[in-house]
Amino acid sequence: MKNKKQNIKLRIPKQLHEKMLLDLNRTHPFAYERVGFLFTKTVKLSDGVTLIIAIDYIPVDDKDYIDDKEVGAKINSDAIRTAMQGTLEKDCGCFHVHLHDHSGKPLPSFTDSKSLPGIVNSFNNIATKHTNGFLILSRNAFYSSLKMESISVVGYPFILQYPGKGGIKDLMFDRQSFLGVNSQFLFENIKVGIVGYGGGGSHIGQQLAHIGVKNITIFDDDKIEITNLNRLIGGVFSDVKNAIFKIYIAKRVITRIFPKVNLTLIAKKWQLDPNELQKCDILFGGVDSYTERQQLESECRRFLMPLIDVGMDVYDTDGYSMSGQVILSMPGLPCMSCYGFLTEEKLAKEAAKYGNAGGRPQVVWPNGVLASTAVGVFVDLVTGWTRSNEGVYLSYDGNSGKIIDHVRKQFATEKCNHFRIENAGKPNYTKI
């Protein structure tokens, strides 16, 4: 019986990537290069997918280098013991890390290939539940001792590395070539999830197909109803009569636009199939309640997945007022609680009205505005075409048609203390 193919995805928070580059670029009194250790958590999913999630980095102390002119850097046994002790204390795996200071994908030297596997074996003997290896960084790419399906630096913008060459040319996408020579290659490799397809989610699915996103996973356990026809893109009257699941309406719309798409359709709540959610690189959230947002954001933070939240509502306060938001919840940066969008008061009020909340006003045009804005955030996140490097909390005034930075954005802390990077990965349960 053949072994099932292992697809390994490595996710590194931007903060740790920057920390590694800053440390590895430091000069040393005699060593030509620096060495460090990246601690990681391993999560094994279904279908042979393994997530490696980076949680911490430590440099090798100056005193633990050996003066050897024949190699760029040589470290002593104390440095290895420190790394091994870290794997025991953190219950994690470890990658030996060093830098080749150039752009483009680095390659191991003869010395790297000869000496580093022995260090990795030392980690394998200690961290048997986790994945270990060595990682060579350049300024914007990686070489891994393991065959990786993808390596991503999770930040704004992403650094995304996949096997194969970029520069895909397709006449269908010729007019979006300003996004970068590798933009279509990235769109064809990144895995995007949509949670909730009614309303804004249906706009998002349609637009992802138009820009050529090839791998899309959609979660929605609802069937179309007559009240959905005013906002569900692609839904038609006969679908109501036949009680069609919304995900099959999504399939019909998306495949007609982009036949090469790989769709994963989940006709149930994401909590009932979290493995499929965790495989995604980026999530769009189109859920209705604060509680659902809190649960989805927590899952995304734990598995280092950016969440682009989209929502709108209509209020009756001496005349109708329409408003909405687009929030990027990026691991390491402010979360929806940091921004004051999710609060204990809102969650408590919502819980008190559970089961008696009634229908919420929804119409097609604000959903379209917000969804288009969210897709724009996604495109910038993947391609970096605007060279922006800021968090996103946009406020929509549906009465005036304006989208602006929310005033709360300026008061949010730069670092999120609700979800700490070192707590990423599957939770550990302690018996009491």
Tab-separated table of C-alpha atoms in Angstrom:
chain	number	residue	atom	x	y	z
A	1	MET	CA	0.000	0.000	0.000
A	2	LYS	CA	1.424	3.355	-1.046
A	3	ASN	CA	1.823	6.095	1.544
A	4	LYS	CA	-0.641	8.935	1.173
A	5	LYS	CA	0.968	12.092	-0.168
A	6	GLN	CA	1.712	14.655	2.538
A	7	ASN	CA	0.849	18.267	1.704
A	8	ILE	CA	2.699	20.533	4.125
A	9	LYS	CA	1.809	24.192	4.587
A	10	LEU	CA	4.105	26.434	6.667
A	11	ARG	CA	2.630	29.649	8.092
A	12	ILE	CA	4.864	32.298	9.665
A	13	PRO	CA	3.438	35.476	11.251
A	14	LYS	CA	4.910	38.610	9.721
A	15	GLN	CA	6.133	39.736	13.145
A	16	LEU	CA	8.266	36.605	13.512
A	17	HIS	CA	9.556	36.868	9.946
A	18	GLU	CA	10.666	40.446	10.580
A	19	LYS	CA	12.226	39.391	13.888
A	20	MET	CA	14.208	36.650	12.123
A	21	LEU	CA	15.456	38.949	9.346
A	22	LEU	CA	16.463	41.634	11.846
A	23	ASP	CA	18.385	39.158	13.977
A	24	LEU	CA	20.030	37.242	11.141
A	25	ASN	CA	21.273	40.480	9.538
A	26	ARG	CA	23.248	41.440	12.643
A	27	THR	CA	27.026	41.263	12.422
A	28	HIS	CA	29.035	38.960	14.674
A	29	PRO	CA	32.642	39.435	15.911
A	30	PHE	CA	33.884	36.491	13.842
A	31	ALA	CA	31.005	34.470	12.333
A	32	TYR	CA	30.088	35.392	8.753
A	33	GLU	CA	26.391	34.720	9.306
A	34	ARG	CA	23.871	34.318	12.102
A	35	VAL	CA	21.810	31.283	13.126
A	36	GLY	CA	18.506	31.015	14.975
A	37	PHE	CA	15.734	28.559	15.804
A	38	LEU	CA	12.081	28.820	14.776
A	39	PHE	CA	9.632	27.020	17.063
A	40	THR	CA	6.538	25.571	15.407
A	41	LYS	CA	3.314	23.688	16.172
A	42	THR	CA	2.232	20.822	13.902
A	43	VAL	CA	-1.437	20.236	13.100
A	44	LYS	CA	-2.362	17.177	11.049
A	45	LEU	CA	-5.580	17.606	9.076
A	46	SER	CA	-7.578	15.251	6.879
A	47	ASP	CA	-6.502	14.198	3.378
A	48	GLY	CA	-2.828	14.175	4.314
A	49	VAL	CA	-2.577	17.940	4.933
A	50	THR	CA	-0.143	19.079	7.629
A	51	LEU	CA	-0.061	22.641	8.947
A	52	ILE	CA	3.167	23.918	10.476
A	53	ILE	CA	2.466	27.081	12.455
A	54	ALA	CA	5.384	29.236	13.635
A	55	ILE	CA	4.957	30.481	17.205
A	56	ASP	CA	8.356	31.825	18.368
A	57	TYR	CA	11.959	32.502	17.364
A	58	ILE	CA	15.154	32.583	19.410
A	59	PRO	CA	18.625	33.676	18.225
A	60	VAL	CA	21.816	31.787	18.983
A	61	ASP	CA	23.748	33.610	21.683
A	62	ASP	CA	27.035	35.251	20.616
A	63	LYS	CA	29.045	33.027	22.986
A	64	ASP	CA	27.655	29.870	21.363
A	65	TYR	CA	29.406	30.420	17.993
A	66	ILE	CA	32.643	28.563	17.232
A	67	ASP	CA	35.407	30.444	15.422
A	68	ASP	CA	35.825	28.428	12.229
A	69	LYS	CA	36.943	30.269	9.078
A	70	GLU	CA	35.946	27.388	6.786
A	71	VAL	CA	32.178	27.869	7.290
A	72	GLY	CA	29.841	30.847	7.495
A	73	ALA	CA	28.646	29.957	10.983
A	74	LYS	CA	29.353	27.113	13.378
A	75	ILE	CA	27.514	26.723	16.676
A	76	ASN	CA	28.321	24.679	19.756
A	77	SER	CA	26.348	22.033	21.627
A	78	ASP	CA	24.976	24.591	24.109
A	79	ALA	CA	23.074	26.275	21.280
A	80	ILE	CA	21.550	22.949	20.230
A	81	ARG	CA	20.643	22.083	23.826
A	82	THR	CA	18.921	25.467	24.244
A	83	ALA	CA	16.798	24.796	21.170
A	84	MET	CA	15.985	21.257	22.324
A	85	GLN	CA	14.990	22.557	25.746
A	86	GLY	CA	12.676	25.046	24.034
A	87	THR	CA	10.929	22.268	22.124
A	88	LEU	CA	10.309	20.402	25.394
A	89	GLU	CA	9.014	23.437	27.300
A	90	LYS	CA	6.777	24.663	24.476
A	91	ASP	CA	5.736	21.175	23.286
A	92	CYS	CA	6.632	22.114	19.724
A	93	GLY	CA	8.869	21.394	16.757
A	94	CYS	CA	11.962	23.326	15.723
A	95	PHE	CA	13.585	24.586	12.521
A	96	HIS	CA	17.247	25.605	12.267
A	97	VAL	CA	17.219	28.968	10.469
A	98	HIS	CA	19.850	31.076	8.715
A	99	LEU	CA	19.929	33.756	6.004
A	100	HIS	CA	21.337	33.994	2.489
A	101	ASP	CA	21.286	37.741	2.014
A	102	HIS	CA	19.840	38.152	-1.485
A	103	SER	CA	16.443	38.270	-3.194
A	104	GLY	CA	14.858	35.214	-4.795
A	105	LYS	CA	14.745	31.621	-3.644
A	106	PRO	CA	17.899	30.563	-1.745
A	107	LEU	CA	19.596	27.189	-2.131
A	108	PRO	CA	21.555	25.188	0.470
A	109	SER	CA	25.332	25.224	0.314
A	110	PHE	CA	27.397	22.046	0.416
A	111	THR	CA	28.004	22.669	4.130
A	112	ASP	CA	24.278	23.165	4.756
A	113	SER	CA	23.402	19.879	3.065
A	114	LYS	CA	26.104	18.007	4.959
A	115	SER	CA	25.727	19.379	8.501
A	116	LEU	CA	22.118	20.470	9.036
A	117	PRO	CA	20.351	17.065	8.698
A	118	GLY	CA	22.207	15.906	11.830
A	119	ILE	CA	20.831	18.832	13.821
A	120	VAL	CA	17.319	18.108	12.529
A	121	ASN	CA	17.657	14.476	13.679
A	122	SER	CA	18.408	15.754	17.177
A	123	PHE	CA	15.100	17.622	17.153
A	124	ASN	CA	13.272	14.579	15.758
A	125	ASN	CA	14.423	12.528	18.757
A	126	ILE	CA	12.916	15.065	21.171
A	127	ALA	CA	9.860	16.494	19.379
A	128	THR	CA	8.403	13.287	17.984
A	129	LYS	CA	4.840	14.657	17.662
A	130	HIS	CA	5.936	17.679	15.675
A	131	THR	CA	7.638	18.436	12.366
A	132	ASN	CA	11.281	19.539	12.400
A	133	GLY	CA	13.647	20.718	9.712
A	134	PHE	CA	15.869	23.539	8.550
A	135	LEU	CA	14.853	26.725	6.789
A	136	ILE	CA	17.028	29.054	4.732
A	137	LEU	CA	15.715	32.593	4.312
A	138	SER	CA	16.469	35.124	1.617
A	139	ARG	CA	15.078	38.661	1.736
A	140	ASN	CA	11.777	37.544	0.193
A	141	ALA	CA	11.772	33.737	-0.178
A	142	PHE	CA	12.636	30.428	1.485
A	143	TYR	CA	14.296	27.067	1.053
A	144	SER	CA	12.953	24.265	3.258
A	145	SER	CA	14.455	20.860	3.956
A	146	LEU	CA	10.869	19.571	3.704
A	147	LYS	CA	8.854	19.481	0.516
A	148	MET	CA	6.261	22.201	1.077
A	149	GLU	CA	2.955	22.766	-0.660
A	150	SER	CA	3.208	26.403	0.427
A	151	ILE	CA	5.163	28.752	2.666
A	152	SER	CA	3.409	31.950	3.674
A	153	VAL	CA	4.360	34.975	5.721
A	154	VAL	CA	1.019	36.048	7.153
A	155	GLY	CA	0.880	39.837	7.110
A	156	TYR	CA	-0.172	42.807	5.016
A	157	PRO	CA	0.847	42.093	2.310
A	158	PHE	CA	1.457	38.334	2.277
A	159	ILE	CA	4.648	36.673	1.131
A	160	LEU	CA	3.450	33.520	-0.658
A	161	GLN	CA	5.701	30.799	-2.024
A	162	TYR	CA	4.408	27.817	-3.993
A	163	PRO	CA	6.173	25.148	-6.059
A	164	GLY	CA	6.429	25.975	-9.739
A	165	LYS	CA	7.077	29.142	-11.672
A	166	GLY	CA	4.980	32.269	-11.736
A	167	GLY	CA	4.213	34.477	-14.683
A	168	ILE	CA	0.984	32.724	-15.767
A	169	LYS	CA	-0.445	34.495	-18.805
A	170	ASP	CA	-4.119	34.133	-19.658
A	171	LEU	CA	-5.966	36.476	-21.985
A	172	MET	CA	-8.956	36.353	-19.623
A	173	PHE	CA	-6.939	38.232	-16.993
A	174	ASP	CA	-4.876	40.456	-19.287
A	175	ARG	CA	-6.457	43.677	-18.005
A	176	GLN	CA	-5.500	42.990	-14.404
A	177	SER	CA	-1.822	42.425	-15.198
A	178	PHE	CA	-0.977	45.650	-13.327
A	179	LEU	CA	-1.372	43.574	-10.145
A	180	GLY	CA	2.038	42.029	-10.832
A	181	VAL	CA	3.639	39.413	-13.058
A	182	ASN	CA	2.972	36.692	-10.486
A	183	SER	CA	-0.538	37.785	-9.502
A	184	GLN	CA	-2.345	35.130	-11.535
A	185	PHE	CA	0.018	32.442	-10.264
A	186	LEU	CA	-0.854	33.485	-6.715
A	187	PHE	CA	-4.602	33.555	-7.417
A	188	GLU	CA	-4.400	30.050	-8.886
A	189	ASN	CA	-2.592	28.657	-5.828
A	190	ILE	CA	-4.016	30.416	-2.782
A	191	LYS	CA	-6.907	28.685	-1.011
A	192	VAL	CA	-9.770	31.011	-0.063
A	193	GLY	CA	-12.732	30.278	2.190
A	194	ILE	CA	-16.145	31.938	2.310
A	195	VAL	CA	-18.233	31.381	5.449
A	196	GLY	CA	-21.847	32.311	4.748
A	197	TYR	CA	-22.875	32.613	1.095
A	198	GLY	CA	-26.114	34.569	1.362
A	199	GLY	CA	-25.940	38.316	0.719
A	200	GLY	CA	-22.352	39.550	0.625
A	201	GLY	CA	-20.876	36.067	0.287
A	202	SER	CA	-22.538	35.564	-3.094
A	203	HIS	CA	-20.988	38.799	-4.398
A	204	ILE	CA	-17.585	37.674	-3.094
A	205	GLY	CA	-17.794	34.243	-4.739
A	206	GLN	CA	-18.738	35.776	-8.064
A	207	GLN	CA	-15.886	38.307	-7.934
A	208	LEU	CA	-13.262	35.746	-6.900
A	209	ALA	CA	-14.222	33.758	-10.003
A	210	HIS	CA	-13.875	36.840	-12.198
A	211	ILE	CA	-10.325	37.550	-10.967
A	212	GLY	CA	-9.294	33.895	-11.345
A	213	VAL	CA	-9.102	32.538	-7.797
A	214	LYS	CA	-8.924	28.816	-8.456
A	215	ASN	CA	-9.287	27.176	-5.011
A	216	ILE	CA	-12.429	28.212	-3.139
A	217	THR	CA	-14.128	26.562	-0.166
A	218	ILE	CA	-17.683	27.641	0.727
A	219	PHE	CA	-19.520	26.929	3.978
A	220	ASP	CA	-23.275	27.410	4.124
A	221	ASP	CA	-25.903	25.025	5.471
A	222	ASP	CA	-28.949	27.010	4.247
A	223	LYS	CA	-31.306	26.378	1.369
A	224	ILE	CA	-32.574	29.326	-0.641
A	225	GLU	CA	-35.899	30.824	0.445
A	226	ILE	CA	-38.142	33.376	-1.218
A	227	THR	CA	-36.813	36.105	1.104
A	228	ASN	CA	-33.269	35.495	-0.223
A	229	LEU	CA	-34.013	36.465	-3.825
A	230	ASN	CA	-33.558	40.188	-3.146
A	231	ARG	CA	-29.854	39.742	-2.416
A	232	LEU	CA	-28.492	36.272	-3.327
A	233	ILE	CA	-26.493	36.705	-6.534
A	234	GLY	CA	-27.335	33.906	-8.987
A	235	GLY	CA	-30.425	32.759	-7.124
A	236	VAL	CA	-33.564	32.414	-9.294
A	237	PHE	CA	-37.209	31.721	-8.568
A	238	SER	CA	-37.067	28.044	-9.596
A	239	ASP	CA	-34.308	27.489	-7.003
A	240	VAL	CA	-36.790	28.423	-4.284
A	241	LYS	CA	-39.338	25.966	-5.637
A	242	ASN	CA	-36.689	23.211	-5.684
A	243	ALA	CA	-35.258	24.151	-2.255
A	244	ILE	CA	-31.670	24.323	-3.577
A	245	PHE	CA	-28.751	24.632	-1.162
A	246	LYS	CA	-27.023	28.007	-1.536
A	247	ILE	CA	-23.681	26.294	-2.117
A	248	TYR	CA	-25.039	24.732	-5.338
A	249	ILE	CA	-26.144	28.154	-6.545
A	250	ALA	CA	-22.560	29.233	-5.836
A	251	LYS	CA	-21.247	26.317	-7.892
A	252	ARG	CA	-23.475	27.225	-10.838
A	253	VAL	CA	-22.417	30.889	-10.845
A	254	ILE	CA	-18.699	30.379	-10.215
A	255	THR	CA	-18.098	27.504	-12.631
A	256	ARG	CA	-19.858	29.343	-15.464
A	257	ILE	CA	-17.437	32.232	-15.020
A	258	PHE	CA	-14.270	30.220	-14.331
A	259	PRO	CA	-14.576	26.546	-15.363
A	260	LYS	CA	-11.068	25.690	-14.053
A	261	VAL	CA	-12.081	26.466	-10.455
A	262	ASN	CA	-11.604	23.852	-7.700
A	263	LEU	CA	-14.644	24.191	-5.457
A	264	THR	CA	-15.057	22.572	-2.059
A	265	LEU	CA	-18.704	22.889	-0.995
A	266	ILE	CA	-19.649	22.300	2.645
A	267	ALA	CA	-23.412	22.193	3.263
A	268	LYS	CA	-23.033	22.531	7.005
A	269	LYS	CA	-21.680	24.927	9.591
A	270	TRP	CA	-17.903	25.310	9.569
A	271	GLN	CA	-17.691	24.106	13.181
A	272	LEU	CA	-18.810	20.661	11.973
A	273	ASP	CA	-15.911	20.427	9.509
A	274	PRO	CA	-13.124	22.632	10.927
A	275	ASN	CA	-10.386	20.769	9.009
A	276	GLU	CA	-11.627	22.199	5.716
A	277	LEU	CA	-11.629	25.679	7.227
A	278	GLN	CA	-8.089	25.309	8.584
A	279	LYS	CA	-6.770	24.368	5.131
A	280	CYS	CA	-7.724	27.815	3.806
A	281	ASP	CA	-5.123	30.568	3.608
A	282	ILE	CA	-7.602	33.479	3.868
A	283	LEU	CA	-11.239	33.596	5.010
A	284	PHE	CA	-14.134	35.879	4.121
A	285	GLY	CA	-16.727	36.032	6.902
A	286	GLY	CA	-20.341	36.750	6.032
A	287	VAL	CA	-21.936	35.588	9.282
A	288	ASP	CA	-24.875	37.350	10.901
A	289	SER	CA	-24.193	37.534	14.620
A	290	TYR	CA	-21.499	38.836	16.967
A	291	THR	CA	-21.195	35.395	18.550
A	292	GLU	CA	-20.539	33.750	15.185
A	293	ARG	CA	-17.924	36.410	14.407
A	294	GLN	CA	-16.197	35.823	17.727
A	295	GLN	CA	-16.039	32.058	17.116
A	296	LEU	CA	-14.811	32.414	13.537
A	297	GLU	CA	-12.185	35.001	14.432
A	298	SER	CA	-10.867	32.834	17.269
A	299	GLU	CA	-10.446	29.898	14.890
A	300	CYS	CA	-8.709	32.036	12.283
A	301	ARG	CA	-6.296	33.509	14.812
A	302	ARG	CA	-5.401	30.096	16.182
A	303	PHE	CA	-4.493	28.791	12.716
A	304	LEU	CA	-2.886	32.001	11.382
A	305	MET	CA	-5.554	32.802	8.799
A	306	PRO	CA	-6.522	36.414	8.036
A	307	LEU	CA	-10.270	36.980	8.286
A	308	ILE	CA	-11.993	39.663	6.203
A	309	ASP	CA	-15.302	40.337	7.938
A	310	VAL	CA	-18.181	41.905	6.017
A	311	GLY	CA	-21.511	42.992	7.480
A	312	MET	CA	-24.322	45.508	7.164
A	313	ASP	CA	-27.504	46.412	8.991
A	314	VAL	CA	-30.405	48.847	8.870
A	315	TYR	CA	-31.522	50.731	11.976
A	316	ASP	CA	-34.774	52.574	12.638
A	317	THR	CA	-33.769	55.669	14.595
A	318	ASP	CA	-36.120	58.476	13.634
A	319	GLY	CA	-35.771	57.391	10.000
A	320	TYR	CA	-33.876	54.453	8.549
A	321	SER	CA	-30.085	54.402	8.733
A	322	MET	CA	-27.972	51.901	6.792
A	323	SER	CA	-24.422	51.093	7.868
A	324	GLY	CA	-21.805	48.375	7.553
A	325	GLN	CA	-18.159	47.487	7.943
A	326	VAL	CA	-15.203	45.699	6.406
A	327	ILE	CA	-12.658	44.567	8.993
A	328	LEU	CA	-9.409	42.741	8.361
A	329	SER	CA	-8.555	40.610	11.388
A	330	MET	CA	-4.880	39.832	10.802
A	331	PRO	CA	-2.951	37.571	13.213
A	332	GLY	CA	-0.677	39.753	15.325
A	333	LEU	CA	-2.552	42.965	14.489
A	334	PRO	CA	-5.702	44.385	16.155
A	335	CYS	CA	-8.658	42.003	16.341
A	336	MET	CA	-12.345	42.890	16.300
A	337	SER	CA	-12.269	43.246	20.101
A	338	CYS	CA	-9.237	45.557	19.904
A	339	TYR	CA	-11.223	47.731	17.477
A	340	GLY	CA	-14.219	47.785	19.831
A	341	PHE	CA	-16.448	46.103	17.248
A	342	LEU	CA	-16.864	43.002	19.409
A	343	THR	CA	-17.636	43.799	23.048
A	344	GLU	CA	-18.927	41.848	26.022
A	345	GLU	CA	-21.944	44.158	26.119
A	346	LYS	CA	-22.896	43.397	22.503
A	347	LEU	CA	-22.440	39.668	23.022
A	348	ALA	CA	-24.531	39.724	26.204
A	349	LYS	CA	-27.366	41.676	24.585
A	350	GLU	CA	-27.372	39.301	21.624
A	351	ALA	CA	-27.430	36.257	23.922
A	352	ALA	CA	-30.351	37.715	25.875
A	353	LYS	CA	-32.419	37.939	22.675
A	354	TYR	CA	-31.392	34.458	21.456
A	355	GLY	CA	-34.218	32.735	19.595
A	356	ASN	CA	-36.286	35.898	19.331
A	357	ALA	CA	-34.149	38.193	17.217
A	358	GLY	CA	-36.368	38.106	14.126
A	359	GLY	CA	-35.327	38.856	10.553
A	360	ARG	CA	-32.604	41.404	9.807
A	361	PRO	CA	-33.061	43.901	6.961
A	362	GLN	CA	-30.803	43.075	3.995
A	363	VAL	CA	-30.690	44.452	0.460
A	364	VAL	CA	-28.455	43.768	-2.494
A	365	TRP	CA	-26.699	47.068	-3.132
A	366	PRO	CA	-24.906	47.662	0.226
A	367	ASN	CA	-23.878	43.999	0.241
A	368	GLY	CA	-22.353	44.584	-3.192
A	369	VAL	CA	-20.475	47.694	-2.071
A	370	LEU	CA	-19.065	46.007	1.024
A	371	ALA	CA	-18.229	42.746	-0.767
A	372	SER	CA	-16.396	44.601	-3.550
A	373	THR	CA	-14.425	46.526	-0.943
A	374	ALA	CA	-13.553	43.284	0.849
A	375	VAL	CA	-12.367	41.654	-2.400
A	376	GLY	CA	-10.199	44.720	-2.993
A	377	VAL	CA	-8.619	44.210	0.437
A	378	PHE	CA	-8.010	40.547	-0.461
A	379	VAL	CA	-6.355	41.401	-3.796
A	380	ASP	CA	-4.071	43.929	-2.111
A	381	LEU	CA	-3.273	41.418	0.620
A	382	VAL	CA	-2.207	38.772	-1.910
A	383	THR	CA	-0.426	40.930	-4.494
A	384	GLY	CA	0.707	43.969	-2.472
A	385	TRP	CA	-0.058	46.146	-5.469
A	386	THR	CA	-0.788	49.305	-3.414
A	387	ARG	CA	2.220	48.654	-1.122
A	388	SER	CA	-0.041	49.337	1.847
A	389	ASN	CA	0.952	48.071	5.271
A	390	GLU	CA	-1.920	49.039	7.534
A	391	GLY	CA	-4.774	47.365	9.335
A	392	VAL	CA	-8.239	47.657	7.823
A	393	TYR	CA	-11.379	48.809	9.634
A	394	LEU	CA	-13.643	50.542	7.130
A	395	SER	CA	-17.016	52.044	7.984
A	396	TYR	CA	-19.825	52.275	5.427
A	397	ASP	CA	-22.600	54.862	5.550
A	398	GLY	CA	-25.279	53.475	3.261
A	399	ASN	CA	-27.327	56.680	3.370
A	400	SER	CA	-24.505	58.801	1.945
A	401	GLY	CA	-22.695	56.001	0.072
A	402	LYS	CA	-19.359	56.778	1.755
A	403	ILE	CA	-16.703	54.363	2.977
A	404	ILE	CA	-14.086	55.779	5.348
A	405	ASP	CA	-11.652	54.573	8.012
A	406	HIS	CA	-13.588	53.922	11.191
A	407	VAL	CA	-12.775	56.397	13.959
A	408	ARG	CA	-11.995	53.506	16.339
A	409	LYS	CA	-9.077	52.418	14.172
A	410	GLN	CA	-6.821	55.195	15.467
A	411	PHE	CA	-7.373	54.124	19.088
A	412	ALA	CA	-6.588	50.417	18.645
A	413	THR	CA	-3.338	49.061	20.069
A	414	GLU	CA	-0.695	48.060	17.527
A	415	LYS	CA	-0.325	44.587	19.050
A	416	CYS	CA	-3.271	42.330	19.839
A	417	ASN	CA	-3.312	40.956	23.386
A	418	HIS	CA	-6.515	38.955	22.935
A	419	PHE	CA	-4.858	36.431	20.609
A	420	ARG	CA	-1.145	35.893	21.192
A	421	ILE	CA	0.991	34.344	18.440
A	422	GLU	CA	2.584	31.870	20.849
A	423	ASN	CA	-0.865	30.390	21.539
A	424	ALA	CA	-1.467	29.485	17.890
A	425	GLY	CA	-2.169	25.888	16.911
A	426	LYS	CA	-4.587	23.413	18.412
A	427	PRO	CA	-5.442	24.170	22.072
A	428	ASN	CA	-3.867	22.089	24.820
A	429	TYR	CA	-6.263	20.749	27.443
A	430	THR	CA	-5.101	20.127	30.991
A	431	LYS	CA	-6.915	17.643	33.202
A	432	ILE	CA	-7.981	19.260	36.472
